[in-house]
Short mmCIF file of C-alpha atoms and ligand atoms in Angstrom, two decimals:
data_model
loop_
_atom_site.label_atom_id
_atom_site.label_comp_id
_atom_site.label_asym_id
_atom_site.label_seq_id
_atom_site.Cartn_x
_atom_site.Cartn_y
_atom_site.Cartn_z
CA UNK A 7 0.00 0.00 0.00
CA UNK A 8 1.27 3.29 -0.65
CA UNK A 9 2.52 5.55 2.41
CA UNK A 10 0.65 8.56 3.06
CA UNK A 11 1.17 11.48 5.49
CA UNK A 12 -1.35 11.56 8.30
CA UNK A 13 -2.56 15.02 8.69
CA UNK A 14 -3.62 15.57 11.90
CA UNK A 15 -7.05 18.27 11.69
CA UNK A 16 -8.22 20.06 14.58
CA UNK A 17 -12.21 20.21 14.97
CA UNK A 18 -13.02 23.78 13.38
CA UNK A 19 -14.35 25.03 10.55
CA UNK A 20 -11.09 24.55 8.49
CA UNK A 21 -9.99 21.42 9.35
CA UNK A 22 -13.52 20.10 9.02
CA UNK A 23 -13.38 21.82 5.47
CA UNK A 24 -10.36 20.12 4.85
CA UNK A 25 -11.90 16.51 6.21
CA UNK A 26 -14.56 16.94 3.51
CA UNK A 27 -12.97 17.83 0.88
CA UNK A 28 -9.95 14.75 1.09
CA UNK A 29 -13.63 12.36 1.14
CA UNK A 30 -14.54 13.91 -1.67
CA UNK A 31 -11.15 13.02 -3.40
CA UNK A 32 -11.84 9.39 -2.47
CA UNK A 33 -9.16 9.63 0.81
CA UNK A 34 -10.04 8.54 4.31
CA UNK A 35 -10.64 10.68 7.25
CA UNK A 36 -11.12 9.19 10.87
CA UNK A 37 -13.03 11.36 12.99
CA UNK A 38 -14.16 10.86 16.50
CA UNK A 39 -18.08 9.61 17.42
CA UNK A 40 -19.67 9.66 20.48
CA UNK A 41 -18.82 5.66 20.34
CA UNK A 42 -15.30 4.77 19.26
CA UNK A 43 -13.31 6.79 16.20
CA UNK A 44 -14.56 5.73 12.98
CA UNK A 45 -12.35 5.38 9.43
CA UNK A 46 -14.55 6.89 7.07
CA UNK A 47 -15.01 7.22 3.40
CA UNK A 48 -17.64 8.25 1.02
CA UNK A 49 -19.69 5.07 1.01
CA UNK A 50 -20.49 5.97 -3.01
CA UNK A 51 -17.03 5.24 -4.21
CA UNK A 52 -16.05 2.05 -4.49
CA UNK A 53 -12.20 2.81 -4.72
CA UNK A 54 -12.63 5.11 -1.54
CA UNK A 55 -14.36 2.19 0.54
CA UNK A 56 -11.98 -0.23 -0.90
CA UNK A 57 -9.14 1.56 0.66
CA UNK A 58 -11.05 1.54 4.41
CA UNK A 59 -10.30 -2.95 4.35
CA UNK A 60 -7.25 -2.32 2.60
CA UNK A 61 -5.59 0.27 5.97
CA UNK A 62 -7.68 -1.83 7.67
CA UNK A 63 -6.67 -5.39 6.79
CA UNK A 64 -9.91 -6.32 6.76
CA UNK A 65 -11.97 -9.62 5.00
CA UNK A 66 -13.80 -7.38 2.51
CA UNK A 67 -16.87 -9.55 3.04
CA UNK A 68 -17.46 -7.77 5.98
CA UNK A 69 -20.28 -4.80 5.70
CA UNK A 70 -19.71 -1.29 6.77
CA UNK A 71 -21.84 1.14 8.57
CA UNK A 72 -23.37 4.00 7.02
CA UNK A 73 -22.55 7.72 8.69
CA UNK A 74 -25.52 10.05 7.93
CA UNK A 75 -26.25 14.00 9.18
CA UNK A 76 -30.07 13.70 9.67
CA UNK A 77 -32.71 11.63 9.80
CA UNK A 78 -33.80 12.42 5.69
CA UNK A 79 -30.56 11.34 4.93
CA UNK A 80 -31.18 8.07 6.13
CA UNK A 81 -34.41 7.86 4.73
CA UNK A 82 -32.80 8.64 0.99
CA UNK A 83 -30.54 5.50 1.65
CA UNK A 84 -33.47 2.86 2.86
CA UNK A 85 -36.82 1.48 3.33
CA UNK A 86 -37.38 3.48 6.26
CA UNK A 87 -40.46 2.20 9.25
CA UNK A 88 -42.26 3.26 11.92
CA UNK A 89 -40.19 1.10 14.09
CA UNK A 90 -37.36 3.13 12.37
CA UNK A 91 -39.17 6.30 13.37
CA UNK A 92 -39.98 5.15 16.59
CA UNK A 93 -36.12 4.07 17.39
CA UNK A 94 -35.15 7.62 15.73
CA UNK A 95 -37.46 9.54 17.79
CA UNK A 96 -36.18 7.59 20.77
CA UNK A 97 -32.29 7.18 20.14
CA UNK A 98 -30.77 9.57 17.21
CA UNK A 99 -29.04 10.90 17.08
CA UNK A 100 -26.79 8.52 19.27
CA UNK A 101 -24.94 5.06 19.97
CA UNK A 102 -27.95 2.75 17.78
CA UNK A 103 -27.36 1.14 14.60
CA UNK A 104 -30.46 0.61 12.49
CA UNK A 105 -30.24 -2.52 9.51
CA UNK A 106 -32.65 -1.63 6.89
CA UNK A 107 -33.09 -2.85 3.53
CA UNK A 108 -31.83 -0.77 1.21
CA UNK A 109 -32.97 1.11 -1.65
CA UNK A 110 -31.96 0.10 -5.04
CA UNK A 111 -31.08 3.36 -6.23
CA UNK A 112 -29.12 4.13 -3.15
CA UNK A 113 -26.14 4.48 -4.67
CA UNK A 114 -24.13 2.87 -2.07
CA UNK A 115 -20.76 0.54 -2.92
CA UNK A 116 -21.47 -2.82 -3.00
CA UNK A 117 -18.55 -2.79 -1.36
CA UNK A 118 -20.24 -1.07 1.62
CA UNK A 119 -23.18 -3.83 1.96
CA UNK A 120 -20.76 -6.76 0.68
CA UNK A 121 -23.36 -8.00 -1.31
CA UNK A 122 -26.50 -7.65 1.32
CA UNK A 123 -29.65 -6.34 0.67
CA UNK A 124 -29.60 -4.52 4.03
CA UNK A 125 -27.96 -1.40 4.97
CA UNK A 126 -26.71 -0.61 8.39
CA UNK A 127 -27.45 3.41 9.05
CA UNK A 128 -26.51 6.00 12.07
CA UNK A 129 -26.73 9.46 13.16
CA UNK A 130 -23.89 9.89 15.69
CA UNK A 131 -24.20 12.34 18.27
CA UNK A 132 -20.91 13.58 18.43
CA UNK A 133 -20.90 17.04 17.38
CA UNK A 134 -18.03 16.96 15.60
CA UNK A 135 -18.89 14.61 14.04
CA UNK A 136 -22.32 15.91 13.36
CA UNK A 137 -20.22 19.31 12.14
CA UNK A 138 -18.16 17.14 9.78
CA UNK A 139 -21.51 14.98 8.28
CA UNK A 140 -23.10 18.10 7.49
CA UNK A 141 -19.37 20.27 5.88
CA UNK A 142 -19.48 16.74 3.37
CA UNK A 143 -23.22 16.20 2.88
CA UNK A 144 -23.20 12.54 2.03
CA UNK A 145 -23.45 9.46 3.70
CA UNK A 146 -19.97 8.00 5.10
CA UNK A 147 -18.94 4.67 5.45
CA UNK A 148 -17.03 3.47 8.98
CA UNK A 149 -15.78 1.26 10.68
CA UNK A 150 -14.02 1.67 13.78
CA UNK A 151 -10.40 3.13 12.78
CA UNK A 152 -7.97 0.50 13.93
CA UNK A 153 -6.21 -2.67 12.06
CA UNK A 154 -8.83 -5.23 11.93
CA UNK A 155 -8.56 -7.10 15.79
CA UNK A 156 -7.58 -4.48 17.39
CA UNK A 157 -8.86 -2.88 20.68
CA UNK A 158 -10.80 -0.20 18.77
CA UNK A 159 -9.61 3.61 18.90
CA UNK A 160 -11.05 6.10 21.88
CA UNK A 161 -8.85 9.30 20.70
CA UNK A 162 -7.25 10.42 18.24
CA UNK A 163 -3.87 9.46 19.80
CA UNK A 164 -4.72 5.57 19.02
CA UNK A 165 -5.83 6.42 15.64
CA UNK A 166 -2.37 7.81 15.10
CA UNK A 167 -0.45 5.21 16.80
CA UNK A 168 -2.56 2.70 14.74
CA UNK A 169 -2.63 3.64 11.12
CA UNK A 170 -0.43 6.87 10.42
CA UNK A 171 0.63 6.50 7.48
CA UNK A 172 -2.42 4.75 6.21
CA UNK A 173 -4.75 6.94 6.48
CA UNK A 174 -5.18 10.61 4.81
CA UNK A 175 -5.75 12.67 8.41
CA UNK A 176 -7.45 11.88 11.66
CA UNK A 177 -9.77 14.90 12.90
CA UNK A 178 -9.39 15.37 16.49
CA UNK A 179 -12.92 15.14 18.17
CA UNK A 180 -11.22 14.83 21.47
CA UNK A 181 -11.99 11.13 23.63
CA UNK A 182 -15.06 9.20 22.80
CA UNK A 183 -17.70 9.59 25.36
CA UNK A 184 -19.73 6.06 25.26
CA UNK A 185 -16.13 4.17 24.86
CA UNK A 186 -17.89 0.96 23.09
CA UNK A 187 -19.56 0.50 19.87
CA UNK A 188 -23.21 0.93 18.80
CA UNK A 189 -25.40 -1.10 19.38
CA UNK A 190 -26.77 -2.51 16.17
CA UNK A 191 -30.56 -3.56 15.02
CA UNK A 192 -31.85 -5.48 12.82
CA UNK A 193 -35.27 -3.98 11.35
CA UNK A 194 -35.69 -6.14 8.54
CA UNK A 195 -37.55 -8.58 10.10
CA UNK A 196 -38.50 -9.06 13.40
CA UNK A 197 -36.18 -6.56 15.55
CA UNK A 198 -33.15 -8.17 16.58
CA UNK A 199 -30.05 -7.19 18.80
CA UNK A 200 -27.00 -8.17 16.31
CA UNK A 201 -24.37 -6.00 18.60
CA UNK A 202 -24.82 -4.96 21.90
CA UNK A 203 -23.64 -1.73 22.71
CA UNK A 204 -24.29 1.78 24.07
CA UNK A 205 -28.18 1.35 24.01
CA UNK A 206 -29.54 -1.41 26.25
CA UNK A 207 -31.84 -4.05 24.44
CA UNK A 208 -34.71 -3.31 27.17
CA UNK A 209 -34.60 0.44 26.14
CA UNK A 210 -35.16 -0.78 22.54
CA UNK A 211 -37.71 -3.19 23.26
CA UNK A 212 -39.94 -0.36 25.91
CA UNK A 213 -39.27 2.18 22.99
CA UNK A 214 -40.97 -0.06 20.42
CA UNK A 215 -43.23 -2.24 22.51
CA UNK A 216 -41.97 -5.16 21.03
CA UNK A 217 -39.41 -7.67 21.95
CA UNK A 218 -36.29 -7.37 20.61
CA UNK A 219 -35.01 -10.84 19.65
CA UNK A 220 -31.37 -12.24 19.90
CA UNK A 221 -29.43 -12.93 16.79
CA UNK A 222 -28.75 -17.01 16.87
CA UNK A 223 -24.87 -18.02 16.72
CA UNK A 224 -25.57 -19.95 13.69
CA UNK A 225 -27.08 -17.33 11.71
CA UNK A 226 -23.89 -15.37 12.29
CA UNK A 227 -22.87 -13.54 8.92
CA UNK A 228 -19.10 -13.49 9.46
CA UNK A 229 -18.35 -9.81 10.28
CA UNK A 230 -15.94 -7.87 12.99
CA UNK A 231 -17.85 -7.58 16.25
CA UNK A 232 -19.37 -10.59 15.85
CA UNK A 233 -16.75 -12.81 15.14
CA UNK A 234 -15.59 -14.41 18.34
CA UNK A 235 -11.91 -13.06 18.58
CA UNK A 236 -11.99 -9.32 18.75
CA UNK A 237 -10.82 -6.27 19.84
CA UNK A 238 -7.76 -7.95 20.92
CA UNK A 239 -5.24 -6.36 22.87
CA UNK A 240 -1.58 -7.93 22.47
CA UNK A 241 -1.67 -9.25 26.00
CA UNK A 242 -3.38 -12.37 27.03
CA UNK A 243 -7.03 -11.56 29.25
CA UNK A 244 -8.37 -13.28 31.97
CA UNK A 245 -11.63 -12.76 32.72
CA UNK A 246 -13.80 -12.58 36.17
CA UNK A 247 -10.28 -11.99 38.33
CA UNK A 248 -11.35 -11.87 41.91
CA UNK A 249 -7.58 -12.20 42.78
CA UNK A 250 -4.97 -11.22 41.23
CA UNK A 251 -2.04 -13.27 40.22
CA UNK A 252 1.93 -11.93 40.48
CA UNK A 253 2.85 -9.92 37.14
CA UNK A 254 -0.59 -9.59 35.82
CA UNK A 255 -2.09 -6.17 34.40
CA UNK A 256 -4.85 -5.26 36.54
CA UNK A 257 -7.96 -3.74 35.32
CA UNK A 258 -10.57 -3.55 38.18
CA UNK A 259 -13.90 -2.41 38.93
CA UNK A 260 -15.69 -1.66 41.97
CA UNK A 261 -13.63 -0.68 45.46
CA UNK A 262 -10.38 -2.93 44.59
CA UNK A 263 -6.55 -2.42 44.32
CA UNK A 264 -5.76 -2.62 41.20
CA UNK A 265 -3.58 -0.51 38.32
CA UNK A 266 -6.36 0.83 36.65
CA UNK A 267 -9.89 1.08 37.59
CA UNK A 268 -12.96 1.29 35.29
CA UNK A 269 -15.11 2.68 37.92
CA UNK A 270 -13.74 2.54 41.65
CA UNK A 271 -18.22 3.56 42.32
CA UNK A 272 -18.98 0.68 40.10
CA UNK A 273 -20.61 2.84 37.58
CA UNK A 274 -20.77 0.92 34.37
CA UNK A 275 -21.42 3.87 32.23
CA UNK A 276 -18.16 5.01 33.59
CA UNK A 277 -16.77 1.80 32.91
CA UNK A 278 -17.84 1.41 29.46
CA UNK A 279 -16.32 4.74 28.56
CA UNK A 280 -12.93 3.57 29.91
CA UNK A 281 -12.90 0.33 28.78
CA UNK A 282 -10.74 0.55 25.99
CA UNK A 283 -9.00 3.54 26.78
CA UNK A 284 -7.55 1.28 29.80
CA UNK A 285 -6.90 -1.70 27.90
CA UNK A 286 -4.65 0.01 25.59
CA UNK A 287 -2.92 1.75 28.35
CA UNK A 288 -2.53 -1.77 30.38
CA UNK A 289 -1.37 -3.14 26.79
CA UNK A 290 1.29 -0.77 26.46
CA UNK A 291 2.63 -1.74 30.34
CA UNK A 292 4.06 -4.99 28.32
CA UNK A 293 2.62 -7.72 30.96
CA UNK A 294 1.67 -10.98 29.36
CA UNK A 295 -2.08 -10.89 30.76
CA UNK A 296 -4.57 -8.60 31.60
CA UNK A 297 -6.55 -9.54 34.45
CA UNK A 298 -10.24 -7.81 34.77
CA UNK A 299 -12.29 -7.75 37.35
CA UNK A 300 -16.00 -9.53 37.03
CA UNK A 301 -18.24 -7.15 35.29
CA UNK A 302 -22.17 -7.35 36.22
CA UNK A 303 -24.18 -8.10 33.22
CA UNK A 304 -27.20 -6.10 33.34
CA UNK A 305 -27.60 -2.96 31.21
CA UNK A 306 -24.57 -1.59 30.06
CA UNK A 307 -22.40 -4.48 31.42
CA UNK A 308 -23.25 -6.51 28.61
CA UNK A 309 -22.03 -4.84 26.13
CA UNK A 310 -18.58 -4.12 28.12
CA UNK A 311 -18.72 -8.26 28.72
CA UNK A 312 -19.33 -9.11 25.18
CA UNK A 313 -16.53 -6.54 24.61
CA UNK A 314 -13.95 -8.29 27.07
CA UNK A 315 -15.04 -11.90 25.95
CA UNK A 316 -14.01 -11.57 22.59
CA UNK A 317 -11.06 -9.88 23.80
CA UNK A 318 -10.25 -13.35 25.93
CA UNK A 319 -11.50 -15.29 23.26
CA UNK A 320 -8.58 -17.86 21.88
CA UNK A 321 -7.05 -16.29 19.01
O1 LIG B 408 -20.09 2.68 17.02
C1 LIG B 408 -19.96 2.16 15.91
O2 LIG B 408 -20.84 1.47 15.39
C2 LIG B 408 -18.63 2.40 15.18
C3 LIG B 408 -18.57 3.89 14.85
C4 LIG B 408 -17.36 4.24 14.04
O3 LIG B 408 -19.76 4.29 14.20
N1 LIG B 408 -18.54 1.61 13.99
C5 LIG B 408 -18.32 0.27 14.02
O4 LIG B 408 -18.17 -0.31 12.79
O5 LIG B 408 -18.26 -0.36 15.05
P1 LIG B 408 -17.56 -1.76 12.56
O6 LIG B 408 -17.27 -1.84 11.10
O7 LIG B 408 -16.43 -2.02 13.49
O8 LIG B 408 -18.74 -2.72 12.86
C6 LIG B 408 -19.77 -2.83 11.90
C7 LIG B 408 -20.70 -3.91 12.29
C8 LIG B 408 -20.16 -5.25 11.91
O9 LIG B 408 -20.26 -6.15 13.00
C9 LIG B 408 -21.07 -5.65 10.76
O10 LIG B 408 -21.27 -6.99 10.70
C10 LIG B 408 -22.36 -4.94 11.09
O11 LIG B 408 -21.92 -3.72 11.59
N2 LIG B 408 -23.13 -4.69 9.87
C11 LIG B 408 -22.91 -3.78 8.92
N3 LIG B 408 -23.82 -3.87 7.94
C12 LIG B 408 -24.66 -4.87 8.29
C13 LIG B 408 -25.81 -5.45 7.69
N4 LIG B 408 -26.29 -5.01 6.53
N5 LIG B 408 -26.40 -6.47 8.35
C14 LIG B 408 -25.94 -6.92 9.51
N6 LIG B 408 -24.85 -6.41 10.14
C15 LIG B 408 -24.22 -5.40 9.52
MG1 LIG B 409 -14.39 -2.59 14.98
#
């Protein structure tokens, strides 16, 4: 792959300006979200998106998700619901994913879907990144901006330390405030969780007054977040540490001694939002595990223990 120079853009008017314009060239810009950074593109060009798996090293059967400014943006792109309306009303902008089939005439890459007739759409809440949607004023394709298995990116710092050199710039939204990933929904069918994340499944389901069914491991499509290693840091993680052993990195929760602590009040908000801020910090410490404390797995605690399973997962 041919080097580039990382620019690094601060979040104003010009380096916004300048963010939109190198997606307009076909280049990629990461930018921050309320969730993790994203490594976006303009999901119309199929060379642009290409070059997301390629700094990515990603499977390029793996779909992207869609970056719009408003709400009729989204509905441009897909078949849009009133369970979509409902959810919108309800959640956008902010840390939910909608799947949608998509329009024919979108005029989205193939490359974005791989190949499905579904389209996964969000409004982010971010406002930079709600400044930088509206300077470009198309939809942006983006996944989280690290190497494909990697703990994904919470500032701009990781971006850099990541993929300079990859990448065309990095616009510096300063540190994610959710810390995990959306959450993602499938609204094709019967409403389904296919990625826990920032919004619980039970505010989904009382928003729509519906359940909200769980995706089945063996209707997995094979796709980042779902597959079962991920967001790996280099170290070795053990999971559910109520002790921990000599030499181990220790990332605790609740009123322990430990060397970093995701929230010493047990907050899991607070947790999720330093989750992998922490790991990469423990990560760079060079021990050969990471211990973590048990997480509880209600509310946001389940996506922060998906998160840290797949992280422990064998790789
Ligand atoms: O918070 C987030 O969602 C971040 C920020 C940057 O927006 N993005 C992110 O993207 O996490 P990524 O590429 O790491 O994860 C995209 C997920 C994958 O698990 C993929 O399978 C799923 O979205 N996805 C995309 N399109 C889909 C579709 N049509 N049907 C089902 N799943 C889809
Ligand atoms: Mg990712």
């Amino acid at each position: 792959m041919a080097e580039r120079v990382t620019e690094k853009l601060g979040n104003t008017e010009a380096g916004r300006a300048r963010a939109a314009a190198i997606w307009r060239e076909g280049g990629l810009v990461a930018f921050a979200t309320e969730t993790v950074y994203g490594l976006g593109a303009d999901a119309r060009n199929d060379r642009a998106v290409a070059s997301i798996y390629e700094a990515k090293g990603r499977p390029s059967f793996n779909p992207l998700i869609v970056h719009v400014a408003s709400v009729a943006a989204a509905q441009e792109l897909v078949d849009w619901s009133d369970a979509a309306q409902k959810l919108a009303d309800a959640f956008w902008p902010g840390p939910l994913t909608l799947v949608l089939p998509i329009k024919p005439d979108a005029g989205i890459s193939k490359l974005v879907t791989a190949g499905l007739s579904t389209l996964a759409i969000r409004l982010p809440a971010n406002p930079a990144a709600q400044a930088l949607l509206h300077a470009f004023d198309g939809p942006v394709a983006a996944p989280s901006a690290n190497t494909s298995g990697q703990i994904s990116p919470t500032r701009a710092q990781h971006v850099l330390d990541d993929l300079s050199g990859r990448i065309d710039a990095v616009l510096d939204g300063g540190a994610c405030s959710v810390g995990l990933e959306s959450t993602i929904l499938g609204l094709a069918g019967t409403p389904t969780l296919l990625r826990p994340g920032g919004i619980t499944r039970d505010a989904i389901s009382d928003s729509l007054g519906l359940p909200v069914s769980l995706r089945k491991e063996e209707d997995a499509i094979s796709a980042p977040g779902q597959i079962k290693s991920h967001y790996a840091p280099r170290a070795r993680v053990r999971l559910n540490a109520s002790t921990w052993q000599p030499g181990e990195a220790r990332l605790g929760f609740g009123p322990v001694d430990c060397d970093r602590n995701l929230s010493p009040s047990a907050d899991l908000t607070e947790a999720a939002a330093n989750l992998f801020e922490y790991l990469h910090q423990l990560d760079a410490l060079g021990a050969d595990t990471i211990a973590v404390s048990p997480i509880p797995n209600h509310g946001m605690g389940i996506a922060i223990n998906d998160r840290l399973g797949r992280a422990a997962a064998d790789r």
